[in-house]
Coordinates of C-alpha atoms and ligand atoms in Angstrom, one line a residue:
X1 CA 171.0 184.9 170.6
X2 CA 169.2 188.1 170.0
X3 CA 170.4 188.8 166.0
X4 CA 168.9 185.7 164.4
X5 CA 165.6 186.5 166.1
X6 CA 165.8 190.1 164.8
X7 CA 167.4 189.1 161.4
X8 CA 164.3 186.6 160.8
X9 CA 161.6 189.3 161.8
X10 CA 163.2 191.9 159.6
X11 CA 163.4 189.4 156.8
X12 CA 159.9 188.3 157.2
X13 CA 158.5 192.0 157.0
X14 CA 160.7 192.4 153.8
X15 CA 159.6 189.5 152.1
X16 CA 156.1 190.0 153.0
X17 CA 156.2 193.8 151.7
X18 CA 157.7 192.8 148.6
X19 CA 155.1 189.9 148.1
X20 CA 152.5 192.6 148.7
X21 CA 153.9 194.8 146.2
X22 CA 154.3 191.9 143.6
X23 CA 150.7 190.7 144.4
X24 CA 149.6 194.3 143.7
X25 CA 151.7 194.6 140.5
X26 CA 150.5 191.2 139.8
X27 CA 146.8 191.9 140.2
X28 CA 147.1 194.9 138.2
X29 CA 145.0 194.1 134.8
X30 CA 147.7 193.8 131.9
X31 CA 148.5 196.8 129.9
X32 CA 146.0 197.1 127.1
X33 CA 147.6 196.7 123.7
X34 CA 148.1 199.6 121.3
X35 CA 145.1 199.8 118.9
X36 CA 145.9 198.6 115.6
X37 CA 144.2 201.7 114.0
X38 CA 146.9 203.9 115.6
X39 CA 149.2 202.9 112.8
X40 CA 146.7 204.1 110.2
X41 CA 148.4 207.3 109.3
X42 CA 151.5 205.1 108.1
X43 CA 149.4 202.5 106.4
X44 CA 147.6 205.2 104.6
X45 CA 150.7 206.6 103.1
X46 CA 151.8 203.0 102.0
X47 CA 148.4 202.2 100.4
X48 CA 148.2 205.4 98.4
X49 CA 151.6 204.2 96.6
X50 CA 150.2 200.7 95.9
X51 CA 149.0 199.2 92.3
X52 CA 146.0 196.8 92.4
X53 CA 148.7 194.1 91.9
X54 CA 150.6 194.7 95.0
X55 CA 147.0 195.4 97.1
X56 CA 145.9 191.9 95.9
X57 CA 149.2 190.4 96.5
X58 CA 148.9 191.3 100.1
X59 CA 145.6 189.3 100.4
X60 CA 147.3 186.1 99.1
X61 CA 148.8 183.4 101.1
X62 CA 150.2 180.1 99.1
X63 CA 151.3 177.1 101.1
X64 CA 155.4 177.2 100.5
X65 CA 155.3 173.9 99.4
X66 CA 152.9 174.8 96.7
X67 CA 154.9 177.4 95.2
X68 CA 155.2 176.8 91.4
X69 CA 158.3 179.2 91.3
X70 CA 159.7 181.1 94.0
X71 CA 160.0 184.1 92.0
X72 CA 156.0 184.3 92.3
X73 CA 156.7 185.9 95.8
X74 CA 158.3 188.8 93.7
X75 CA 156.2 188.8 90.7
X76 CA 152.8 188.5 92.6
X77 CA 153.7 190.8 95.3
X78 CA 152.6 188.0 98.0
X79 CA 152.1 189.2 101.4
X80 CA 152.2 185.9 103.4
X81 CA 153.3 182.3 103.2
X82 CA 152.2 179.5 105.2
X83 CA 153.4 175.9 105.9
X84 CA 150.6 173.6 106.4
X85 CA 150.7 170.7 109.0
X86 CA 153.2 168.6 106.8
X87 CA 154.9 171.5 104.7
X88 CA 158.3 171.1 105.7
X89 CA 161.6 172.6 104.0
X90 CA 162.8 170.2 101.1
X91 CA 166.2 170.1 102.6
X92 CA 164.7 168.2 105.6
X93 CA 163.2 168.9 109.0
X94 CA 165.6 170.6 111.3
X95 CA 165.9 174.1 113.1
X96 CA 168.6 175.0 110.5
X97 CA 166.5 174.2 107.4
X98 CA 163.4 175.8 108.8
X99 CA 165.2 179.1 109.5
X100 CA 166.6 178.9 105.8
X101 CA 163.5 178.4 104.4
X102 CA 162.0 181.4 106.1
X103 CA 164.9 183.9 105.1
X104 CA 164.7 182.4 101.6
X105 CA 161.1 183.6 100.9
X106 CA 161.6 186.8 103.1
X107 CA 164.7 187.8 100.9
X108 CA 162.4 187.4 97.8
X109 CA 159.5 189.7 99.1
X110 CA 162.3 192.4 100.2
X111 CA 163.3 192.5 96.5
X112 CA 159.6 193.9 95.6
X113 CA 159.3 197.6 94.5
X114 CA 157.8 198.5 98.0
X115 CA 159.8 195.7 99.6
X116 CA 156.8 194.7 102.2
X117 CA 157.8 192.0 104.0
X118 CA 156.1 188.5 104.4
X119 CA 154.4 187.7 107.4
X120 CA 155.0 183.7 107.6
X121 CA 152.4 181.4 109.2
X122 CA 152.4 177.9 110.8
X123 CA 150.4 175.9 113.1
X124 CA 152.6 176.1 116.4
X125 CA 149.6 174.8 118.5
X126 CA 151.7 172.9 121.5
X127 CA 155.1 174.4 120.9
X128 CA 156.8 174.8 117.6
X129 CA 155.4 171.4 116.7
X130 CA 156.4 171.1 113.4
X131 CA 160.2 171.2 114.1
X132 CA 162.3 168.5 115.3
X133 CA 163.8 169.3 118.6
X134 CA 161.2 171.8 119.4
X135 CA 159.5 171.5 122.9
X136 CA 156.0 170.1 122.7
X137 CA 153.9 171.2 125.2
X138 CA 150.5 169.3 126.3
X139 CA 147.8 169.7 123.9
X140 CA 145.2 172.4 124.9
X141 CA 142.8 169.8 126.7
X142 CA 145.4 169.1 129.2
X143 CA 146.1 172.9 129.8
X144 CA 142.5 173.3 130.4
X145 CA 142.7 170.7 133.4
X146 CA 145.4 173.1 135.0
X147 CA 142.9 176.1 135.1
X148 CA 146.1 178.0 135.2
X149 CA 146.2 181.2 132.9
X150 CA 149.8 182.3 134.1
X151 CA 151.1 178.9 133.0
X152 CA 149.4 178.9 129.6
X153 CA 150.8 182.6 129.2
X154 CA 154.2 181.3 130.0
X155 CA 154.1 178.4 127.5
X156 CA 153.1 180.5 125.0
X157 CA 155.8 183.0 125.6
X158 CA 158.3 179.9 125.1
X159 CA 156.6 178.8 122.1
X160 CA 156.8 182.4 120.7
X161 CA 160.6 182.3 121.3
X162 CA 161.1 178.9 119.8
X163 CA 159.1 180.1 116.5
X164 CA 160.9 183.2 116.2
X165 CA 163.8 181.2 116.1
X166 CA 163.1 180.1 112.7
X167 CA 162.2 183.6 111.7
X168 CA 158.3 182.7 111.4
X169 CA 156.2 185.5 112.9
X170 CA 152.7 184.1 113.1
X171 CA 150.9 181.2 114.5
X172 CA 147.4 179.9 113.8
X173 CA 146.7 179.8 117.5
X174 CA 145.0 180.0 120.0
X175 CA 141.9 177.9 118.9
X176 CA 139.1 179.0 121.4
X177 CA 136.7 176.4 120.3
X178 CA 134.3 175.2 122.8
X179 CA 133.7 171.6 122.0
X180 CA 130.3 170.3 122.7
X181 CA 130.5 166.9 121.1
X182 CA 133.7 164.9 122.0
X183 CA 133.4 162.6 119.1
X184 CA 134.8 165.4 117.1
X185 CA 138.5 165.0 116.0
X186 CA 139.6 168.4 117.2
X187 CA 138.2 168.3 120.8
X188 CA 141.9 168.3 122.0
X189 CA 142.5 171.5 120.5
X190 CA 139.9 172.8 122.7
X191 CA 140.6 173.8 126.7
X192 CA 137.1 173.0 127.7
X193 CA 133.6 172.5 126.9
X194 CA 132.9 175.5 129.2
X195 CA 133.4 178.8 127.7
X196 CA 134.4 180.4 131.1
X197 CA 137.6 178.3 130.9
X198 CA 138.2 178.8 127.3
X199 CA 137.7 182.5 127.5
X200 CA 140.2 182.9 130.4
X201 CA 143.1 180.5 128.9
X202 CA 142.5 181.8 125.4
X203 CA 143.1 185.3 126.6
X204 CA 146.5 184.2 128.7
X205 CA 147.5 182.5 125.2
X206 CA 147.2 185.8 123.2
X207 CA 149.2 187.5 125.9
X208 CA 151.9 184.9 126.1
X209 CA 152.4 184.9 122.2
X210 CA 152.2 188.6 121.4
X211 CA 153.6 189.8 124.5
X212 CA 152.9 193.5 125.7
X213 CA 154.2 194.8 122.5
X214 CA 153.9 193.3 119.0
X215 CA 156.8 195.1 117.8
X216 CA 159.3 192.9 120.0
X217 CA 161.2 190.6 117.8
X218 CA 160.1 187.9 120.5
X219 CA 156.3 188.6 119.6
X220 CA 154.4 186.0 117.8
X221 CA 151.5 187.0 116.1
X222 CA 148.1 185.2 117.3
X223 CA 145.2 184.0 115.4
X224 CA 142.0 183.4 117.4
X225 CA 140.1 180.3 115.7
X226 CA 137.9 179.0 114.1
X227 CA 135.3 181.6 114.0
X228 CA 132.7 180.6 115.0
X229 CA 131.1 177.6 116.4
X230 CA 133.6 175.1 115.2
X231 CA 133.0 172.8 117.9
X232 CA 129.2 172.9 118.1
X233 CA 128.4 171.0 114.7
X234 CA 125.6 168.6 114.5
X235 CA 126.5 165.0 114.3
X236 CA 126.2 163.7 110.8
X237 CA 126.4 167.2 109.3
X238 CA 130.2 167.1 109.0
X239 CA 131.9 166.8 105.5
X240 CA 130.2 164.8 103.3
X241 CA 131.1 161.1 103.4
X242 CA 134.1 161.9 105.3
X243 CA 133.5 162.7 108.7
X244 CA 130.3 163.2 111.2
X245 CA 131.2 166.2 112.6
X246 CA 134.2 168.2 111.2
X247 CA 133.1 171.1 109.4
X248 CA 129.7 170.3 109.8
X249 CA 126.7 172.8 110.6
X250 CA 126.4 174.4 114.0
X251 CA 122.6 174.5 114.4
X252 CA 121.9 177.0 117.2
X253 CA 120.1 180.4 117.6
X254 CA 122.0 183.7 118.0
X255 CA 122.1 183.7 121.7
X256 CA 123.3 180.2 122.0
X257 CA 126.1 180.9 119.7
X258 CA 127.1 183.9 121.5
X259 CA 127.0 182.2 125.2
X260 CA 128.8 179.1 124.1
X261 CA 131.1 180.1 121.3
X262 CA 131.7 183.7 121.1
X263 CA 133.4 184.3 124.4
X264 CA 136.9 183.4 123.3
X265 CA 136.7 186.1 120.9
X266 CA 135.6 188.6 123.2
X267 CA 138.6 188.1 125.5
X268 CA 141.4 187.2 122.7
X269 CA 140.4 190.4 120.8
X270 CA 140.4 192.6 123.7
X271 CA 143.9 191.0 124.5
X272 CA 144.7 192.3 121.2
X273 CA 144.8 189.2 118.9
X274 CA 146.2 190.3 115.2
X275 CA 144.1 187.9 113.3
X276 CA 141.1 185.8 113.4
X277 CA 140.5 182.7 111.4
X278 CA 136.9 182.0 110.3
X279 CA 135.8 178.2 110.7
X280 CA 135.2 175.6 107.8
X281 CA 131.9 174.9 109.4
X282 CA 128.5 176.6 108.8
X283 CA 126.2 178.5 111.1
X284 CA 122.5 177.3 110.4
X285 CA 123.6 176.5 106.6
X286 CA 125.8 179.5 106.1
X287 CA 129.5 179.1 105.6
X288 CA 131.2 181.3 108.1
X289 CA 133.8 182.0 105.4
X290 CA 130.8 183.4 103.4
X291 CA 129.0 185.0 106.3
X292 CA 129.1 189.0 106.1
X293 CA 127.1 189.0 109.6
X294 CA 129.7 187.0 111.3
X295 CA 132.9 188.6 109.8
X296 CA 131.8 192.1 109.3
X297 CA 128.8 193.1 111.3
X298 CA 129.7 191.2 114.4
X299 CA 133.4 190.8 114.4
X300 CA 134.5 193.7 112.7
X301 CA 131.5 196.0 113.6
X302 CA 130.3 195.1 117.0
X303 CA 133.2 193.7 118.5
X304 CA 135.7 196.4 116.6
X305 CA 138.2 193.8 115.7
X306 CA 141.0 195.9 113.8
X307 CA 143.4 193.1 112.7
X308 CA 142.9 191.0 109.7
X309 CA 140.7 187.7 108.8
X310 CA 142.7 184.8 107.5
X311 CA 140.6 182.1 105.9
X312 CA 141.3 178.5 106.6
X313 CA 143.2 176.1 104.3
X314 CA 141.1 176.1 101.0
X315 CA 138.1 177.0 103.1
X316 CA 136.5 179.3 100.2
X317 CA 136.4 176.3 98.0
X318 CA 133.4 175.2 99.8
X319 CA 131.3 178.2 99.3
X320 CA 130.5 177.5 95.8
X321 CA 132.0 175.3 93.0
X322 CA 132.6 178.5 91.0
X323 CA 135.6 179.6 92.4
X324 CA 135.7 183.3 91.2
X325 CA 132.2 183.6 92.7
X326 CA 133.6 181.8 96.0
X327 CA 136.3 184.8 96.1
X328 CA 133.6 187.5 95.5
X329 CA 131.1 186.1 98.0
X330 CA 133.8 185.8 100.8
X331 CA 136.0 189.0 100.0
X332 CA 132.9 191.0 100.2
X333 CA 131.6 189.3 103.3
X334 CA 134.6 190.7 105.1
X335 CA 137.4 187.6 104.4
X336 CA 140.9 190.2 104.2
X337 CA 143.6 187.2 103.6
X338 CA 142.9 184.0 101.8
X339 CA 144.8 180.9 102.4
X340 CA 144.7 179.7 98.7
X341 CA 147.6 177.3 99.3
X342 CA 147.6 175.9 95.5
X343 CA 145.6 177.7 93.2
X344 CA 147.1 181.3 94.4
X345 CA 147.9 182.3 90.7
X346 CA 144.0 181.6 89.7
X347 CA 143.1 183.6 92.9
X348 CA 145.1 186.6 92.2
X349 CA 143.8 186.6 88.5
X350 CA 140.2 186.3 89.5
X351 CA 140.3 188.8 92.5
X352 CA 141.9 191.7 90.0
X353 CA 139.1 190.9 87.5
X354 CA 136.5 191.0 90.2
X355 CA 137.6 194.6 91.2
X356 CA 137.8 195.6 87.3
X357 CA 134.4 194.4 86.8
X358 CA 133.0 196.3 89.7
X359 CA 132.3 193.1 91.7
X360 CA 134.5 193.7 94.5
X361 CA 134.8 197.5 95.3
X362 CA 138.2 198.9 95.6
X363 CA 137.0 200.1 99.0
X364 CA 136.8 196.6 100.3
X365 CA 140.3 195.9 98.8
X366 CA 141.3 199.0 100.7
X367 CA 140.1 198.0 103.8
X368 CA 141.5 194.6 103.7
X369 CA 145.0 195.9 103.0
X370 CA 144.9 198.5 105.6
X371 CA 144.0 195.6 108.1
X372 CA 147.1 193.6 106.9
X373 CA 149.4 196.7 106.9
X374 CA 148.3 197.7 110.3
X375 CA 149.5 194.4 111.6
X376 CA 152.8 194.4 109.7
X377 CA 153.4 198.1 110.9
X378 CA 152.6 196.9 114.5
X379 CA 155.1 193.9 114.2
X380 CA 157.8 196.3 113.2
X381 CA 158.0 194.4 109.8
X382 CA 157.9 198.0 108.0
X383 CA 160.6 199.2 109.8
X384 CA 163.3 199.8 107.0
X385 CA 166.1 200.1 110.0
X386 CA 165.3 196.5 111.2
X387 CA 166.4 193.2 109.5
X388 CA 163.4 190.8 108.7
X389 CA 165.6 188.1 108.6
X390 CA 165.6 185.4 111.3
X391 CA 167.8 186.0 114.4
X392 CA 169.8 183.0 114.9
X393 CA 171.1 183.8 118.2
X394 CA 167.7 182.4 119.5
X395 CA 168.8 178.8 118.3
X396 CA 170.8 178.6 121.6
X397 CA 167.5 178.3 123.5
X398 CA 165.5 176.4 121.0
X399 CA 164.5 173.0 122.8
X400 CA 166.5 174.1 126.1
X401 CA 166.5 172.4 129.5
X402 CA 164.9 175.5 130.7
X403 CA 162.2 175.2 128.1
X404 CA 161.5 171.8 128.8
X405 CA 161.0 172.5 132.4
X406 CA 158.1 174.8 131.5
X407 CA 156.8 171.5 129.9
X408 CA 157.4 169.4 132.4
X409 CA 155.6 171.6 135.0
X410 CA 152.6 172.0 132.6
X411 CA 152.3 167.9 132.2
X412 CA 152.1 167.8 136.0
X413 CA 149.7 170.4 136.3
X414 CA 147.5 168.8 133.4
X415 CA 147.2 165.6 134.8
X416 CA 143.7 164.4 136.4
X417 CA 143.5 161.7 139.1
X418 CA 140.2 159.9 138.6
X419 CA 140.7 156.9 141.0
X420 CA 143.1 155.9 144.0
X421 CA 142.2 152.9 145.9
X422 CA 144.2 151.7 149.0
X423 CA 146.5 154.5 148.2
X424 CA 148.1 152.8 145.4
X425 CA 149.4 156.3 144.2
X426 CA 152.1 157.7 145.0
X427 CA 154.4 154.7 144.1
X428 CA 157.6 154.3 146.1
X429 CA 160.7 154.6 143.9
X430 CA 162.4 151.8 145.9
X431 CA 159.8 148.9 145.2
X432 CA 161.5 145.5 144.0
X433 CA 160.3 145.8 140.4
X434 CA 157.6 148.0 138.3
X435 CA 156.0 146.4 135.4
X436 CA 155.3 148.7 132.7
X437 CA 152.8 147.9 129.8
X438 CA 150.5 149.7 127.1
X439 CA 151.3 150.6 123.6
X440 CA 151.6 154.2 124.8
X441 CA 154.3 153.7 127.2
X442 CA 157.1 154.2 125.2
X443 CA 155.9 156.0 122.4
X444 CA 156.8 160.0 121.9
X445 CA 154.5 160.1 118.8
X446 CA 151.6 159.0 120.8
X447 CA 152.4 161.1 123.7
X448 CA 152.2 164.3 121.4
X449 CA 149.2 163.5 119.3
X450 CA 148.4 165.1 116.2
X451 CA 149.9 168.3 114.9
X452 CA 153.3 167.3 115.7
X453 CA 156.1 167.0 113.1
X454 CA 153.4 166.0 110.8
X455 CA 149.9 167.2 110.4
X456 CA 148.3 163.9 111.5
X457 CA 151.2 163.4 113.8
X458 CA 152.6 159.8 114.0
X459 CA 153.5 156.9 116.5
X460 CA 157.0 156.3 117.1
X461 CA 160.2 158.2 118.0
X462 CA 159.3 161.2 115.9
X463 CA 161.4 163.8 117.6
X464 CA 164.4 164.4 119.4
X465 CA 164.8 165.7 122.9
X466 CA 161.5 164.2 124.6
X467 CA 161.3 161.4 127.2
X468 CA 158.8 158.5 127.2
X469 CA 156.5 157.7 130.4
X470 CA 158.7 154.5 130.4
X471 CA 162.1 156.0 130.1
X472 CA 160.9 158.8 132.7
X473 CA 159.8 155.8 135.3
X474 CA 163.3 154.2 134.6
X475 CA 164.9 157.6 135.3
X476 CA 163.0 158.2 138.7
X477 CA 163.5 154.9 140.5
X478 CA 166.1 154.2 142.8
X479 CA 169.1 151.8 141.7
X480 CA 167.8 148.5 143.1
X481 CA 164.5 149.0 141.6
X482 CA 164.0 146.8 138.5
X483 CA 161.7 148.3 135.6
X484 CA 160.3 145.6 133.1
X485 CA 158.1 146.1 130.1
X486 CA 155.9 144.3 127.8
X487 CA 153.4 146.1 125.3
X488 CA 150.5 143.5 126.3
X489 CA 151.2 143.1 130.0
X490 CA 152.5 139.6 130.0
X491 CA 155.3 139.0 132.5
X492 CA 153.8 140.9 135.2
X493 CA 153.8 138.2 137.6
X494 CA 155.8 138.6 140.9
X495 CA 156.2 142.4 140.0
X496 CA 155.5 144.7 143.0
X497 CA 153.3 147.2 140.8
X498 CA 152.1 147.4 137.2
X499 CA 151.6 150.6 135.3
X500 CA 149.7 150.4 132.2
X501 CA 149.8 153.3 129.7
X502 CA 146.9 153.1 127.1
X503 CA 144.8 155.4 124.8
X504 CA 144.5 157.0 121.4
X505 CA 147.3 157.0 118.4
X506 CA 147.7 160.5 116.8
X507 CA 145.0 162.3 114.6
X508 CA 144.1 165.6 113.5
X509 CA 140.5 167.4 112.4
X510 CA 138.3 165.0 110.6
X511 CA 140.4 162.2 110.8
X512 CA 140.1 162.1 114.3
X513 CA 136.1 162.1 114.4
X514 CA 134.4 158.9 115.8
X515 CA 131.2 157.5 116.1
X516 CA 132.1 155.7 119.1
X517 CA 134.6 156.2 122.1
X518 CA 135.7 152.7 122.9
X519 CA 139.0 151.5 124.1
X520 CA 141.0 149.5 121.4
X521 CA 141.3 145.9 122.0
X522 CA 145.0 145.9 122.8
X523 CA 144.5 148.3 125.7
X524 CA 141.9 146.4 127.2
X525 CA 143.9 143.1 127.1
X526 CA 147.1 144.9 128.5
X527 CA 145.1 145.8 131.5
X528 CA 143.5 142.5 131.9
X529 CA 146.7 140.7 131.5
X530 CA 148.4 143.1 134.2
X531 CA 145.4 142.6 136.5
X532 CA 145.7 138.7 136.1
X533 CA 149.0 139.2 137.7
X534 CA 147.5 139.7 140.8
X535 CA 149.3 143.2 141.6
X536 CA 148.0 146.6 142.2
X537 CA 147.4 148.2 138.6
X538 CA 147.8 151.9 137.6
X539 CA 146.2 152.8 134.3
X540 CA 147.6 155.9 132.4
X541 CA 145.3 157.1 129.8
X542 CA 146.9 159.2 126.8
X543 CA 144.0 160.6 124.6
X544 CA 142.8 163.6 123.1
X545 CA 139.1 163.5 124.9
X546 CA 137.4 161.5 127.3
X547 CA 136.8 157.6 126.5
X548 CA 134.3 155.3 127.5
X549 CA 136.6 153.5 130.1
X550 CA 134.0 151.8 132.7
X551 CA 135.4 148.4 132.6
X552 CA 139.2 149.1 132.5
X553 CA 138.3 151.6 135.5
X554 CA 136.8 149.1 137.4
X555 CA 139.9 146.8 137.0
X556 CA 142.5 149.6 137.9
X557 CA 143.6 150.4 141.7
X558 CA 144.4 153.9 140.3
X559 CA 143.6 155.8 137.3
X560 CA 145.0 159.0 135.8
X561 CA 143.9 160.9 132.4
X562 CA 147.2 162.4 131.1
X563 CA 145.7 163.7 127.7
X564 CA 148.5 164.3 125.2
X565 CA 151.2 165.6 127.4
X566 CA 153.8 166.1 124.6
X567 CA 157.8 165.4 125.0
X568 CA 158.0 165.8 128.5
X569 CA 157.1 162.4 130.1
X570 CA 158.7 163.2 133.1
X571 CA 155.8 165.2 134.3
X572 CA 153.8 161.9 134.2
X573 CA 156.2 160.2 136.5
X574 CA 156.5 163.1 138.7
X575 CA 152.9 162.7 139.7
X576 CA 153.1 158.7 139.6
X577 CA 155.9 158.9 142.5
X578 CA 154.3 162.1 144.3
X579 CA 157.1 164.3 143.4
X580 CA 154.3 166.5 142.5
X581 CA 150.9 165.9 143.9
X582 CA 148.1 165.9 141.3
X583 CA 146.1 169.1 141.2
X584 CA 144.3 168.8 137.6
X585 CA 140.7 169.1 137.2
X586 CA 138.5 167.8 134.3
X587 CA 137.8 170.4 131.6
X588 CA 135.3 168.3 129.9
X589 CA 132.5 166.0 131.5
X590 CA 133.2 162.2 131.2
X591 CA 130.3 160.2 129.6
X592 CA 129.6 156.7 130.8
X593 CA 128.6 155.6 127.4
X594 CA 128.2 156.5 123.8
X595 CA 124.5 157.0 124.0
X596 CA 124.9 159.8 126.5
X597 CA 126.8 161.8 123.5
X598 CA 126.9 164.8 122.8
X599 CA 127.3 166.0 126.6
X600 CA 127.6 169.7 125.7
X601 CA 128.2 172.3 128.3
X602 CA 127.1 172.1 131.7
X603 CA 125.4 168.7 131.2
X604 CA 122.6 167.3 133.4
X605 CA 123.3 163.7 132.3
X606 CA 124.4 161.1 134.7
X607 CA 128.1 161.4 133.6
X608 CA 131.0 159.1 135.0
X609 CA 133.0 162.3 136.3
X610 CA 131.7 165.8 136.0
X611 CA 133.7 168.8 134.5
X612 CA 136.0 170.1 137.5
X613 CA 136.3 166.4 139.1
X614 CA 139.8 165.7 140.2
X615 CA 141.5 163.7 143.3
X616 CA 144.2 164.7 145.4
X617 CA 146.7 162.5 147.2
Ligands
GLC1 C1 143.7 173.6 108.7 C2 143.1 173.8 110.2 C3 143.5 175.0 110.8 C4 144.8 175.4 110.5 C5 144.9 175.4 108.9 C6 146.4 175.6 108.3 O1 142.9 172.9 107.9 O2 141.6 173.8 110.0 O3 143.3 175.0 112.2 O4 145.6 176.6 111.0 O5 144.5 174.7 108.1 O6 147.0 174.5 108.5

């Protein structure tokens, strides 16, 4: 038959041609964002009308739960409000309640003389992770293992849509830290210990969050953080008495600081990131939030950053006990907006006095407000013909199956196969019985980690719509296959194969700092009990960093690092059953022992697994 042959040749040519066309388009560098300074004419016109009170108000960001009176938004002309890690609506944690919260505060701001809208910020780090029902994506450490910027951009796009569904327009992400010591509690917020991976994925995140045009109602303002060297602190210099690493001192020379820790800022700023957040930590003894060299000379001067700098949560309090002096130092060093959380009334009073006393020049205030208004113009917030309230049509796709599919794909691509003896994996869906064990096998909270629903995250059934690994395995197997479970691995005798899901419980920031990275006793026991049943043992590790796994690795027939995958546990079972063949590559080197730490970047130590390691089926 002539026709099908001809047809198929024509079809192949068409597909090939369009593939070439798309690939050329795709390869074309993303359009450069419109420079924020292009809004300066409109900004200047507004600035000229503003009183000192109105200017200082724009530079002030309280936490919504700390507002002593909602009318403070009007009387103090507040320019921004945030919800910190656990700062939920009083009415409860739901999509509706969050959207009402945003609208309530925005309506207050729109009543002021100049009606400059609020910009509302949250930590949407792996989805709109504050809100029950949101899709929760893998934490950055897992995304680093995908080495897939297009996927990271897609995740950021979905995150932006779910955050805008609540009206909120700003996330304090991406974190472009380059963790050098995995004992740090924020390791999982980093894509990698390799700045090359961080700079590429950080840029992709900004492109996804902000989109090609910040004025699009689905765009979410990004914040590159924590500037600079947050992940490079020296062990033992952390918060006095609280943690060995977090908020400590990064003791490196300038070339090393630039080579290791500046790379993510080069790419995120080039991608148009509208805000940058200085780190709590110090560089050679100088607090980043107090450093004119870092914030003004390098970030704004040398790198030409045109957006605004937002402090970390009460970070300026750490500069000096004299709060008014701390404000003077930080604002004069280049801080533009301060996340004052509770003491916002004191901050407003002090900053106005500092200007009147000539200790903070009006030119510095005008520069800060110019930068803030540039971003608000760029986002369409100053467009009087546009509603600044939430678009509740977006509620339709919030937590949708389509969004969950993006997360499930991300989970698949984030898993790293570290061991697979005797082709234990992939598992068959038709075996007689699979016995599941481990404290992390059936726990959405442990799957998500910190910064989920609560600041520190929490074990247990913390959100709706997700799937635990145990439920995913149950859903995947054939009708005749029995799936049994015991947390401690008991009762595994007679099963065809055992799957033990172990690892860490949720933590965030300094609460996650560790002196040693040993597995907990319950995990070691669960693997031991499963092994004692004399069946093949698959270990799945849910953790925010590499842990010391030598003994458990030796007992396992197969071992998968799954990091903190989030709500979509099917992504793990897809890999276990071979519906997706593992492609993940470690984004951090994996130590053999605590004594090898800190490994740092491109370590020469005899590690258990090198950065980049990953087996395939
Ligand atoms: C926290 C974190 C920062 C976060 C901010 C607001 O302390 O250091 O990453 O964006 O406060 O929650």
